Backbone atoms as SQL, in Angstrom:
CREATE TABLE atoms (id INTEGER PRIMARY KEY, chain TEXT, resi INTEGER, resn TEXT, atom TEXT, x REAL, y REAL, z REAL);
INSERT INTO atoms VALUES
  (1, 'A', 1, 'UNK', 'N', 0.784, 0.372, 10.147),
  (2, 'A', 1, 'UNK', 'CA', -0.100, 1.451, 10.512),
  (3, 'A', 1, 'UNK', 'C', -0.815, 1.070, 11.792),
  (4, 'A', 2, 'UNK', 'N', -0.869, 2.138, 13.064),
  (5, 'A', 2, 'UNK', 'CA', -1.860, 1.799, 13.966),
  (6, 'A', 2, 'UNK', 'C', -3.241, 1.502, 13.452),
  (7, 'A', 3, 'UNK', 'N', -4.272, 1.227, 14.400),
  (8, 'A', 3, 'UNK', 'CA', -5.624, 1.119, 14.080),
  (9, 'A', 3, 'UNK', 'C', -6.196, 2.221, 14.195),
  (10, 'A', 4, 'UNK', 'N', -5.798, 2.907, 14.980),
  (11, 'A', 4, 'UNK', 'CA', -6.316, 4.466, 14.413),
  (12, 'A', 4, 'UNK', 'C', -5.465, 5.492, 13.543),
  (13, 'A', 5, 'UNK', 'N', -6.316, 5.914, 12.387),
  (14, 'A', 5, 'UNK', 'CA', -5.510, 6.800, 11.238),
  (15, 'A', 5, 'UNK', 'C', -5.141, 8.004, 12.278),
  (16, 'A', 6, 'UNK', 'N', -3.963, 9.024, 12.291),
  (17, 'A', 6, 'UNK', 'CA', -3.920, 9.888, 13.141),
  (18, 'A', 6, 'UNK', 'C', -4.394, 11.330, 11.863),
  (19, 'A', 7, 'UNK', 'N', -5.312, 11.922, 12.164),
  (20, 'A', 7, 'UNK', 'CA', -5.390, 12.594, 11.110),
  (21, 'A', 7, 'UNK', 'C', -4.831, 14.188, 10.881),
  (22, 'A', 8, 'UNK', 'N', -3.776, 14.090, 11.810),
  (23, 'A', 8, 'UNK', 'CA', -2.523, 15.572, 11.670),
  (24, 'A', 8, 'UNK', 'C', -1.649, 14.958, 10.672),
  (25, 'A', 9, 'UNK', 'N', -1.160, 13.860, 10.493),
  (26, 'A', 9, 'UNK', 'CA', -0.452, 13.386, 9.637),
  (27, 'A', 9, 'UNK', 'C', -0.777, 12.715, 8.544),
  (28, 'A', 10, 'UNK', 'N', -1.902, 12.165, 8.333),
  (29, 'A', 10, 'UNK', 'CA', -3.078, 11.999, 6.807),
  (30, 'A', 10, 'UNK', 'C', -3.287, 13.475, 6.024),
  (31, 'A', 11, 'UNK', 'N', -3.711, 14.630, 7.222),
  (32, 'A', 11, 'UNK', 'CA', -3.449, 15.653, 6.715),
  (33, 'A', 11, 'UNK', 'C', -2.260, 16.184, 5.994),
  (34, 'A', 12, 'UNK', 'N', -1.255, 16.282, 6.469),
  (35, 'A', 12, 'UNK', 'CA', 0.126, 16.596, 6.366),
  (36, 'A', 12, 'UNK', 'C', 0.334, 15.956, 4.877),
  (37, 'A', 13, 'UNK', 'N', 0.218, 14.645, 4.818),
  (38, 'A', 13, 'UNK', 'CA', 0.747, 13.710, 3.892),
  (39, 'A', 13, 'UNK', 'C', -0.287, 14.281, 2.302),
  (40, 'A', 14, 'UNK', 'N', -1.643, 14.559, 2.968),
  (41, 'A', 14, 'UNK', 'CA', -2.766, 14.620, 1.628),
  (42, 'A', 14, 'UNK', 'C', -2.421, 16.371, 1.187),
  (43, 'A', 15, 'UNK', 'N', -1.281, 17.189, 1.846),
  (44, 'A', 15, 'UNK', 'CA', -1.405, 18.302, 1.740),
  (45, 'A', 15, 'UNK', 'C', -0.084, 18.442, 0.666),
  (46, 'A', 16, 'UNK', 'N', 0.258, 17.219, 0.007),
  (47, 'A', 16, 'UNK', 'CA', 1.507, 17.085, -0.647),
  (48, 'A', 16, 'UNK', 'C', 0.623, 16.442, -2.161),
  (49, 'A', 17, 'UNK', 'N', 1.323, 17.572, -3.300),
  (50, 'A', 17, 'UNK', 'CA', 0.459, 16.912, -4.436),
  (51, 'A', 17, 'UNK', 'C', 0.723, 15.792, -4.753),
  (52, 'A', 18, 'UNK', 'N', 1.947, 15.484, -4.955),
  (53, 'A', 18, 'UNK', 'CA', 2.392, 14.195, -5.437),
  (54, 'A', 18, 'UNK', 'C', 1.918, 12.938, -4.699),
  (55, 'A', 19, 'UNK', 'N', 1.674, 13.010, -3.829),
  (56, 'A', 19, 'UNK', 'CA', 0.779, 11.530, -2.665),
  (57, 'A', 19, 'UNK', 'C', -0.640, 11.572, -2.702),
  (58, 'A', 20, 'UNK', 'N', -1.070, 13.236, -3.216),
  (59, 'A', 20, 'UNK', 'CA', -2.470, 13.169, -3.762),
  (60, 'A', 20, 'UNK', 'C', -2.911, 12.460, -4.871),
  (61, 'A', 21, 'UNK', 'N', -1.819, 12.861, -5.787),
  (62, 'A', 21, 'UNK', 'CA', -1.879, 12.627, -7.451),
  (63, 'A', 21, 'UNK', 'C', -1.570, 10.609, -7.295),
  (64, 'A', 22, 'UNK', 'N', -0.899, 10.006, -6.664),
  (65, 'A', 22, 'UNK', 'CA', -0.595, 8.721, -6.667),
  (66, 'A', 22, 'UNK', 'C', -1.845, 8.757, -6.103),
  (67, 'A', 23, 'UNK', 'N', -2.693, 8.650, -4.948),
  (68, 'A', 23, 'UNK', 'CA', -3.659, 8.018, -4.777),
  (69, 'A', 23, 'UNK', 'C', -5.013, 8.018, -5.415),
  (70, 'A', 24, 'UNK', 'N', -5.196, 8.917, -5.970),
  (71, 'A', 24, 'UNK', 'CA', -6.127, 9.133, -7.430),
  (72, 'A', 24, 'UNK', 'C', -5.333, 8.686, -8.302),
  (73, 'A', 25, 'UNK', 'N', -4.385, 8.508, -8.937),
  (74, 'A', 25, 'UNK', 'CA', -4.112, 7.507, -10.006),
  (75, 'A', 25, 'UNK', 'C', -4.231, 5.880, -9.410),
  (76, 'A', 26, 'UNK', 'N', -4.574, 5.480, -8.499),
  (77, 'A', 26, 'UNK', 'CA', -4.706, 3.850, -7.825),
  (78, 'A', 26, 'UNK', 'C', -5.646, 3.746, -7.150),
  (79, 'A', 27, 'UNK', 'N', -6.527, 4.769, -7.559),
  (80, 'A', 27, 'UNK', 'CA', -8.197, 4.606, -6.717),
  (81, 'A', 27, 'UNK', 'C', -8.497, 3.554, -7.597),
  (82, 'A', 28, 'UNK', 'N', -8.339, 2.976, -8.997),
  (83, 'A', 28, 'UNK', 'CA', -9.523, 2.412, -9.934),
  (84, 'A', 28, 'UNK', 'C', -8.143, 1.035, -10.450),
  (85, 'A', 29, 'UNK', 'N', -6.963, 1.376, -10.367),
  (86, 'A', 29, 'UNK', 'CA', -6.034, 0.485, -11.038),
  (87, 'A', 29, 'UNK', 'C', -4.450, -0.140, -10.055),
  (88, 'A', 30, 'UNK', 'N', -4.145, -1.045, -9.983),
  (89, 'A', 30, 'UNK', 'CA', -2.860, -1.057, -9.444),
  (90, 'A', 30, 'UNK', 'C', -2.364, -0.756, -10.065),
  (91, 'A', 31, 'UNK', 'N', -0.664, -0.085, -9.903),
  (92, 'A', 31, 'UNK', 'CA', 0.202, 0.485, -10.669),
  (93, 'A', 31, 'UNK', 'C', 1.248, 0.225, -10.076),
  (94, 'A', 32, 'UNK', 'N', 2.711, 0.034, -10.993),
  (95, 'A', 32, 'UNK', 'CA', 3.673, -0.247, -10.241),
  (96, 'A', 32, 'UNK', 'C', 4.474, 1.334, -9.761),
  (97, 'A', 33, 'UNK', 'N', 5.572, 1.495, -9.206),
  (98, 'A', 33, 'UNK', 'CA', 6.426, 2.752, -9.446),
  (99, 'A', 33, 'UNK', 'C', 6.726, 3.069, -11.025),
  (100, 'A', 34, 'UNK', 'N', 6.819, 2.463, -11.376),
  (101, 'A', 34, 'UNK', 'CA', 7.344, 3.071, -13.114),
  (102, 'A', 34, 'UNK', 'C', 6.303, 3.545, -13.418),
  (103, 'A', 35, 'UNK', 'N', 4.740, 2.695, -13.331),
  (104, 'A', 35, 'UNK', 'CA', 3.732, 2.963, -13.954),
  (105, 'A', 35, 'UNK', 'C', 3.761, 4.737, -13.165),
  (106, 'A', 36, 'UNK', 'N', 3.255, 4.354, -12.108),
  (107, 'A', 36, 'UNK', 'CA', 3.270, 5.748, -11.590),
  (108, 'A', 36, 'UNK', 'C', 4.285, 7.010, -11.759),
  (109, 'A', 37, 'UNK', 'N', 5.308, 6.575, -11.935),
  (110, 'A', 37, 'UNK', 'CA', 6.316, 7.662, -12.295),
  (111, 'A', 37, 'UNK', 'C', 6.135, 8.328, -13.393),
  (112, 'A', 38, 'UNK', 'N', 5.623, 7.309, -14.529),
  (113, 'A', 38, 'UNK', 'CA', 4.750, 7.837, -16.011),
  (114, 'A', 38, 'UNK', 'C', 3.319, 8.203, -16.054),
  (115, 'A', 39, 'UNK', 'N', 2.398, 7.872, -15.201),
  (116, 'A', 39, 'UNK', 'CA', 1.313, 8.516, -14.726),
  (117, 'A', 39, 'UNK', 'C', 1.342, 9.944, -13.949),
  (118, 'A', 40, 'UNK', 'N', 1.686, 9.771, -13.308),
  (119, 'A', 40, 'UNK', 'CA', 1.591, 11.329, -12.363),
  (120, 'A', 40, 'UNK', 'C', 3.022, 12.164, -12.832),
  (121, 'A', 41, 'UNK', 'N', 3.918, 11.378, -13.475),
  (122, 'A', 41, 'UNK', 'CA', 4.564, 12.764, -14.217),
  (123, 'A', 41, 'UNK', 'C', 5.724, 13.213, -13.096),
  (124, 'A', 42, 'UNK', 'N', 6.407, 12.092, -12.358),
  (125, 'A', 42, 'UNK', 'CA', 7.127, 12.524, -11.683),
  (126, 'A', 42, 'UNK', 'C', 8.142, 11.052, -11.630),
  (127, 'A', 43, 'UNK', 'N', 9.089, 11.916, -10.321),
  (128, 'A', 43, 'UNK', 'CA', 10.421, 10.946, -10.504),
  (129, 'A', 43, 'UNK', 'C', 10.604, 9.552, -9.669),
  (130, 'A', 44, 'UNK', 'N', 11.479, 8.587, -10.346),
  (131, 'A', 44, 'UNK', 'CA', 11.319, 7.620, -9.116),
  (132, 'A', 44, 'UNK', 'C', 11.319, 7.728, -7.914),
  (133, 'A', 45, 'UNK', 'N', 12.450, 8.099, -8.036),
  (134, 'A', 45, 'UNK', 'CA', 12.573, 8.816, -6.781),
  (135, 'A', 45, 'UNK', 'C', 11.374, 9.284, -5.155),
  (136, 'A', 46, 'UNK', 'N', 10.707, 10.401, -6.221),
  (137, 'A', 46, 'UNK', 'CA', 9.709, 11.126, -5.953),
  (138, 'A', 46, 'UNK', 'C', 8.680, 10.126, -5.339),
  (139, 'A', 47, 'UNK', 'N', 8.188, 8.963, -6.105),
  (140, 'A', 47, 'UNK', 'CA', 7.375, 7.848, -6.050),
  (141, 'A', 47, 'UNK', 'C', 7.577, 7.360, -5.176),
  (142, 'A', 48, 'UNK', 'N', 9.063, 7.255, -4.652),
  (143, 'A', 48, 'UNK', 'CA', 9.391, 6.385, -4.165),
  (144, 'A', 48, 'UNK', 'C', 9.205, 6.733, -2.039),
  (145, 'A', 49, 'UNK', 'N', 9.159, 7.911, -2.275),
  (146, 'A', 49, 'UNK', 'CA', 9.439, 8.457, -1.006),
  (147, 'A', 49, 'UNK', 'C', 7.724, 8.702, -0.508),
  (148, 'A', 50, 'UNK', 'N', 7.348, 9.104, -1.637),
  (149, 'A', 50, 'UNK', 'CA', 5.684, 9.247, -1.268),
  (150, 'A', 50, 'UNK', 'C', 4.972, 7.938, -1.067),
  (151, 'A', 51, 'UNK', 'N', 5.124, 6.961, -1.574),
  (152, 'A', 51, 'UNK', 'CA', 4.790, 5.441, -1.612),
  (153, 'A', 51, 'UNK', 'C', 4.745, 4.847, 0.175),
  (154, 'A', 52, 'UNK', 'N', 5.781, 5.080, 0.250),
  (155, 'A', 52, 'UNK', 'CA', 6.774, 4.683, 1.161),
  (156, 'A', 52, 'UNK', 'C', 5.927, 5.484, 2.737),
  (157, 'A', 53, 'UNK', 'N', 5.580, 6.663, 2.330),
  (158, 'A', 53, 'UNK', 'CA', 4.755, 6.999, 3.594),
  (159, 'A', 53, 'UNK', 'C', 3.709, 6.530, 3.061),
  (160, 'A', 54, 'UNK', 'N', 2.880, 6.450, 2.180),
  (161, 'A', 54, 'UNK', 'CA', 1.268, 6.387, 1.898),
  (162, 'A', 54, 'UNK', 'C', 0.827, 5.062, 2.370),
  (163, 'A', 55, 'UNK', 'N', 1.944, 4.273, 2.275),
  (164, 'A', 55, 'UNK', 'CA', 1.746, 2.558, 2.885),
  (165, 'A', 55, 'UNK', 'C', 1.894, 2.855, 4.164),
  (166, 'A', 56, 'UNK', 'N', 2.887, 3.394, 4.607),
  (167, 'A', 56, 'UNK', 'CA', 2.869, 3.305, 6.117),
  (168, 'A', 56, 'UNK', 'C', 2.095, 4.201, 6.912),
  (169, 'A', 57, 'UNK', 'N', 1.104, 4.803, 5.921),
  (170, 'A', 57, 'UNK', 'CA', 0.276, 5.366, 6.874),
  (171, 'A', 57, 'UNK', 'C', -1.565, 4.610, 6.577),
  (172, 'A', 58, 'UNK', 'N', -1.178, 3.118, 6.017),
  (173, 'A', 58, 'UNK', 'CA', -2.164, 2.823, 5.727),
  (174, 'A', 58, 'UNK', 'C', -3.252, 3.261, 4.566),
  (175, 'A', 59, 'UNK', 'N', -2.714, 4.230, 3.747),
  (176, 'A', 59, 'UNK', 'CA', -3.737, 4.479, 2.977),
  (177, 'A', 59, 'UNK', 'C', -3.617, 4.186, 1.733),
  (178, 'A', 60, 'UNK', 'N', -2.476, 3.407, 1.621),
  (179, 'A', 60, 'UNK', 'CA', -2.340, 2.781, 0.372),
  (180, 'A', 60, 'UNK', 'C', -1.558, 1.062, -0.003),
  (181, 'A', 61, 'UNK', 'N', -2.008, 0.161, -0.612),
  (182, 'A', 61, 'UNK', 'CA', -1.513, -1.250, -0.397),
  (183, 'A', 61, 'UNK', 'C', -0.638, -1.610, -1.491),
  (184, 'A', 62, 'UNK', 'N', 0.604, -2.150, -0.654),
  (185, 'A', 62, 'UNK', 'CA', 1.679, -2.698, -1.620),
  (186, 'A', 62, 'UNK', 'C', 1.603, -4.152, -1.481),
  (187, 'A', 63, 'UNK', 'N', 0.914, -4.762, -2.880),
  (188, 'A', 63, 'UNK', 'CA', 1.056, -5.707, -3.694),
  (189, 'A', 63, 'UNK', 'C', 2.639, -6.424, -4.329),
  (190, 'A', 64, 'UNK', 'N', 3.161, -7.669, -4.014),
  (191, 'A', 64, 'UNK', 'CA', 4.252, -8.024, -4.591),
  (192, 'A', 64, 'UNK', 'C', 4.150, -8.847, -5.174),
  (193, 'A', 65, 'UNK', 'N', 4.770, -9.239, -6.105),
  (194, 'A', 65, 'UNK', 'CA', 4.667, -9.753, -7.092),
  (195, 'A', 65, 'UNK', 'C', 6.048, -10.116, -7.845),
  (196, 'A', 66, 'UNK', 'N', 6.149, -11.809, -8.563),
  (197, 'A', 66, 'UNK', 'CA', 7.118, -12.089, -9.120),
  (198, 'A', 66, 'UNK', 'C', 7.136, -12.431, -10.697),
  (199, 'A', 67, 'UNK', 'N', 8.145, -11.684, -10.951),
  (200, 'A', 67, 'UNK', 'CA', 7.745, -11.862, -12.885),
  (201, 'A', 67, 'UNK', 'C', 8.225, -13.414, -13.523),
  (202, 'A', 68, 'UNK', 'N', 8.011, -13.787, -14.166),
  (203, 'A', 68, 'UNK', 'CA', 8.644, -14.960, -15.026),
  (204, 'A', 68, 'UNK', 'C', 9.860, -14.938, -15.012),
  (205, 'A', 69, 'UNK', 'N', 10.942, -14.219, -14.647),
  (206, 'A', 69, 'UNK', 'CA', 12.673, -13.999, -14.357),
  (207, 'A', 69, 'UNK', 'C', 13.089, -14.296, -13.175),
  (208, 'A', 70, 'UNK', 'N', 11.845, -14.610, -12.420),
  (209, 'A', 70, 'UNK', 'CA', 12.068, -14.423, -10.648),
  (210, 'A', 70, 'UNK', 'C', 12.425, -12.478, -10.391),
  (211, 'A', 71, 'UNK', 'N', 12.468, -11.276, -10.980),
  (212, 'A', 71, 'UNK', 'CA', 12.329, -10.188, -10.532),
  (213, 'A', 71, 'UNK', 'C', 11.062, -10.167, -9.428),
  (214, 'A', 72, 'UNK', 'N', 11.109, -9.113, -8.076),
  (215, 'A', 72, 'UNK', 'CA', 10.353, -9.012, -7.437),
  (216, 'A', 72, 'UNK', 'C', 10.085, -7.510, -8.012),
  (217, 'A', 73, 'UNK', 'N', 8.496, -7.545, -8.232),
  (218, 'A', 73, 'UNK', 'CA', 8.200, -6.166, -8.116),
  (219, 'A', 73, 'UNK', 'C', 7.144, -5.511, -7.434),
  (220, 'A', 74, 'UNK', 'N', 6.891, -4.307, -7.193),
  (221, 'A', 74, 'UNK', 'CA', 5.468, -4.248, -6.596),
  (222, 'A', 74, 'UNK', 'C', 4.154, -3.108, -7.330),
  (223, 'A', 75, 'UNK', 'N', 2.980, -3.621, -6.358),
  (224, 'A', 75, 'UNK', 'CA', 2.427, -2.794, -7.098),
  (225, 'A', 75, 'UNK', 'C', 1.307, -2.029, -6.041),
  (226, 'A', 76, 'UNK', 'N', 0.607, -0.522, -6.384),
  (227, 'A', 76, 'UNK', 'CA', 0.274, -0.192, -5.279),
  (228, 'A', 76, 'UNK', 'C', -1.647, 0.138, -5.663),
  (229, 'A', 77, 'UNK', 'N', -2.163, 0.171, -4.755),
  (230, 'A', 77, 'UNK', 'CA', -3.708, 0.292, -4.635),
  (231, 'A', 77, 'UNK', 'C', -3.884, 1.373, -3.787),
  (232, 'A', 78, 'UNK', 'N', -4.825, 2.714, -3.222),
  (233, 'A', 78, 'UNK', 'CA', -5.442, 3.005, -2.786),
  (234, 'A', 78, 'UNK', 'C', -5.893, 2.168, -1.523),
  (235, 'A', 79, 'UNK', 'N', -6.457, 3.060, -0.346),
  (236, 'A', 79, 'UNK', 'CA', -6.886, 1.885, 0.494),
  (237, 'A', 79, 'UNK', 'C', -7.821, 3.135, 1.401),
  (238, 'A', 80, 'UNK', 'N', -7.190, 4.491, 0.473),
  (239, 'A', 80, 'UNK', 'CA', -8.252, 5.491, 1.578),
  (240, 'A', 80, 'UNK', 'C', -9.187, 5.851, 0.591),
  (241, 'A', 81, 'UNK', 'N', -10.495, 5.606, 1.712),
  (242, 'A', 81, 'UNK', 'CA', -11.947, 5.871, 0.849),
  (243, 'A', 81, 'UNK', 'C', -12.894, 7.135, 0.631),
  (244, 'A', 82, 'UNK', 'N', -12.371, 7.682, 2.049),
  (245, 'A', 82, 'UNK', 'CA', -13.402, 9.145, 2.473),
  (246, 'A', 82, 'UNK', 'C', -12.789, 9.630, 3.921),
  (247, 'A', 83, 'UNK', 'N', -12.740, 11.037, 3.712),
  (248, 'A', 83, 'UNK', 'CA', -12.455, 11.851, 4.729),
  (249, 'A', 83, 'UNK', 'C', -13.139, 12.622, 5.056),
  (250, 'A', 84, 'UNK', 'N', -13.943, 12.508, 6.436),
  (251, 'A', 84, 'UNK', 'CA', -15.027, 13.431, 6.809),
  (252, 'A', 84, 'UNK', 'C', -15.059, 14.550, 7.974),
  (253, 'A', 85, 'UNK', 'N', -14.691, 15.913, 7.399),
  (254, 'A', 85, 'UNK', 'CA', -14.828, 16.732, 8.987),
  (255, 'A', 85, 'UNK', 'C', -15.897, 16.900, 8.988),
  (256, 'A', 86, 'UNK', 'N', -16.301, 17.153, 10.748),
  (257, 'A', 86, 'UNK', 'CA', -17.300, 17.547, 11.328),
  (258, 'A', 86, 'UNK', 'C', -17.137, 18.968, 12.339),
  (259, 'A', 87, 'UNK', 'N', -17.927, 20.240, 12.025),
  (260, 'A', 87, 'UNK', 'CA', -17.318, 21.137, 12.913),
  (261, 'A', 87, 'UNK', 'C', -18.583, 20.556, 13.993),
  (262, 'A', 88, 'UNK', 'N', -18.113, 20.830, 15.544),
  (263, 'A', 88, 'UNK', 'CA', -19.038, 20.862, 16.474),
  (264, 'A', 88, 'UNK', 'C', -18.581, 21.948, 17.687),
  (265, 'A', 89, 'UNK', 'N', -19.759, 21.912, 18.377),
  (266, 'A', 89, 'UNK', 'CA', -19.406, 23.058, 19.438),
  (267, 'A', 89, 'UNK', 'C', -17.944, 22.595, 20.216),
  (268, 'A', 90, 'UNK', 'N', -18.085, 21.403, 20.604),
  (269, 'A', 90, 'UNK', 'CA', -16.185, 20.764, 20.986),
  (270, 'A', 90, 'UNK', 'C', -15.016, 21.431, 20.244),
  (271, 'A', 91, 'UNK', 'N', -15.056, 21.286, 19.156),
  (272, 'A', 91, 'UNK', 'CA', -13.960, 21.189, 17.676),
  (273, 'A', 91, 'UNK', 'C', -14.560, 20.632, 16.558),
  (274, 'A', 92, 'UNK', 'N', -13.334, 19.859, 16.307),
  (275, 'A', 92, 'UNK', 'CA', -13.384, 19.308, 14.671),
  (276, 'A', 92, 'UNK', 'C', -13.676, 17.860, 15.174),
  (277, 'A', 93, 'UNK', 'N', -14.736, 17.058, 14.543),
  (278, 'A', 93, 'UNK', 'CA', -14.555, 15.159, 14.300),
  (279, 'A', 93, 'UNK', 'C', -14.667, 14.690, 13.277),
  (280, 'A', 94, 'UNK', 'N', -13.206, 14.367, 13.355),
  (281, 'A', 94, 'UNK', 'CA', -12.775, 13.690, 11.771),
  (282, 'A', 94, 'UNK', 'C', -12.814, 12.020, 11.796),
  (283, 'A', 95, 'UNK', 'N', -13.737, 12.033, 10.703),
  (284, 'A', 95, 'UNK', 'CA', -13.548, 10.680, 10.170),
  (285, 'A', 95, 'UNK', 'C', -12.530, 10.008, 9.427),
  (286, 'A', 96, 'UNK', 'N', -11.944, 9.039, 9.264),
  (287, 'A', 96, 'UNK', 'CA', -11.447, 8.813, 8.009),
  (288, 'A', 96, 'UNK', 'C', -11.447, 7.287, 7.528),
  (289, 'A', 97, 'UNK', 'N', -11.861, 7.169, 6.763),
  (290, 'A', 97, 'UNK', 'CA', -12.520, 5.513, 6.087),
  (291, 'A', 97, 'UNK', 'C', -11.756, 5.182, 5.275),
  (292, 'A', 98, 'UNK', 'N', -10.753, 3.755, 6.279),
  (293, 'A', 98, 'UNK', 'CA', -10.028, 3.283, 4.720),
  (294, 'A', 98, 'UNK', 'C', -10.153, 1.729, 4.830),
  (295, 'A', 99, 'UNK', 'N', -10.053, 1.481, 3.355),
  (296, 'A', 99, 'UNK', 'CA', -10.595, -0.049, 2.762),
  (297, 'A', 99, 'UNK', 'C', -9.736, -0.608, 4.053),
  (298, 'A', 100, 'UNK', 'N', -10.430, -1.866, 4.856),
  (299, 'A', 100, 'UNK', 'CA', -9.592, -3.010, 5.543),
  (300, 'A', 100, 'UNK', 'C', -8.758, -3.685, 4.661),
  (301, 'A', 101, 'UNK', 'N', -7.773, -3.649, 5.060),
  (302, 'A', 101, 'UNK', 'CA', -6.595, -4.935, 4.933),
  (303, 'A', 101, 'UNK', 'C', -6.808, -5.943, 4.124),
  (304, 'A', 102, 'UNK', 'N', -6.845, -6.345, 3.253),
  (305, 'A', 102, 'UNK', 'CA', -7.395, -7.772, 2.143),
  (306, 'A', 102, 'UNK', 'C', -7.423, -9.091, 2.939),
  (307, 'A', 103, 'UNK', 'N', -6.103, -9.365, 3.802),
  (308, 'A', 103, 'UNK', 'CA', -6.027, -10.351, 4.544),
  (309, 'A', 103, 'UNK', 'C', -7.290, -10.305, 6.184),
  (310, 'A', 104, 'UNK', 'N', -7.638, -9.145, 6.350),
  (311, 'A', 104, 'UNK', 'CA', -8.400, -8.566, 7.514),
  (312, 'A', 104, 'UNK', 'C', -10.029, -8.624, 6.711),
  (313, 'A', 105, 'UNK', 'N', -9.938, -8.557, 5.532),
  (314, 'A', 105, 'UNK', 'CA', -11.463, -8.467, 4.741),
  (315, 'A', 105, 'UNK', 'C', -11.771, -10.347, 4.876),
  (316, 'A', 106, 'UNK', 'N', -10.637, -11.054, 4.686),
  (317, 'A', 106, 'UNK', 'CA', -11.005, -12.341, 4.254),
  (318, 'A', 106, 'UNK', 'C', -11.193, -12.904, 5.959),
  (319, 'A', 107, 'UNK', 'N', -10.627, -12.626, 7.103),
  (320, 'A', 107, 'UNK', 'CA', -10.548, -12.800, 8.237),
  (321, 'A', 107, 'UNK', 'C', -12.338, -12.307, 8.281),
  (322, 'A', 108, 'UNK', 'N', -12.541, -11.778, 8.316),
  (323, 'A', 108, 'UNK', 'CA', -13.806, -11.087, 8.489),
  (324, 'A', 108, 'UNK', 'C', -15.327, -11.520, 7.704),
  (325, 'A', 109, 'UNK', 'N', -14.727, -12.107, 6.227),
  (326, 'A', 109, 'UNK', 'CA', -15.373, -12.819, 6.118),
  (327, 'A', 109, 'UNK', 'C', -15.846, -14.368, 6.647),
  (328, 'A', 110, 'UNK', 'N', -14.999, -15.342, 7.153),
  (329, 'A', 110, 'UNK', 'CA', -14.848, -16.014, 7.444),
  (330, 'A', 110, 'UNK', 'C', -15.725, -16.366, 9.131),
  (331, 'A', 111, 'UNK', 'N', -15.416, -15.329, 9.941),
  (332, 'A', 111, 'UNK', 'CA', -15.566, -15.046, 11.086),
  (333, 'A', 111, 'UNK', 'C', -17.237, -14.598, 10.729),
  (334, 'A', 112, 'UNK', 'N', -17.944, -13.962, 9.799),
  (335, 'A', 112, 'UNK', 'CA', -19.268, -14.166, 9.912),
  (336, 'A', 112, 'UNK', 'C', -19.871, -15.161, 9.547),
  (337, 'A', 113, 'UNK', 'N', -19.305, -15.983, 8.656),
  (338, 'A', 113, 'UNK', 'CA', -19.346, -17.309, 7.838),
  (339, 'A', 113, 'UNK', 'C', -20.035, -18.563, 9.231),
  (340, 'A', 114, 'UNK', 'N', -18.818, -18.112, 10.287),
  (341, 'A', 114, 'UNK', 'CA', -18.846, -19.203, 11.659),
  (342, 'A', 114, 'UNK', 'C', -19.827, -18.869, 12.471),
  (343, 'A', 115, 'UNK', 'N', -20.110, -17.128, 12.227),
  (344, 'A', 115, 'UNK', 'CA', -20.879, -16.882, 13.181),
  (345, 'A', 115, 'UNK', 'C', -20.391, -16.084, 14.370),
  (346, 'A', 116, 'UNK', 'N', -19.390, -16.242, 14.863),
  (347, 'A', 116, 'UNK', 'CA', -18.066, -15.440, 15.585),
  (348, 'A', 116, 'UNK', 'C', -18.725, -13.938, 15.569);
């Protein structure tokens, strides 16, 4: 994902139920695709294609993970927090707030830690 969310295509993407319904089912829990396929009531498939943009548009984090078999699987989180329009005499200013990066949260901690 760039560093800036582009928000014609956050739009686009949040205007699709099924990428709505996955990211409210992983606001509060990780979930894998199966989980989600049995949560929101839809197909792998389906999961699979919505996933697949929701990560790459940053607003959602894929977790991997290896089972006791060596299987790789994954699992996904939420990562968008709040979306804010603003009408003004210009247009529209849209906000959009999503959780930093886990590896970018710990960078960040660290870096106030030093003082940086």
């Amino acid at each position: 994902m760039t560093e800036e969310a582009d928000p014609s295509e956050i739009f686009a993407t949040l205007d699709d139920e099924y990428a709505r319904d996955i990211l409210v089912a992983t606001k509060t829990d990780r979930l894998s695709a199966k989980e989600l396929s049995e949560e929101c009531d839809m197909s792998r498939p389906t999961v699979s294609r919505r996933v697949t943009r929701l990560v790459e548009q940053g607003l959602l984090e894929e977790y991997t993970h290896v089972d006791p078999g060596g299987r790789h699987y994954s699992e996904y989180e939420a990562r968008l927090e709040r979306i804010e329009i603003l009408l003004q005499a210009e247009g529209f200013d849209v906000n959009i707030d999503i959780r930093p990066d886990p590896a970018d949260r710990i960078t960040t901690i660290f870096e106030e830690m030093r003082g940086d």
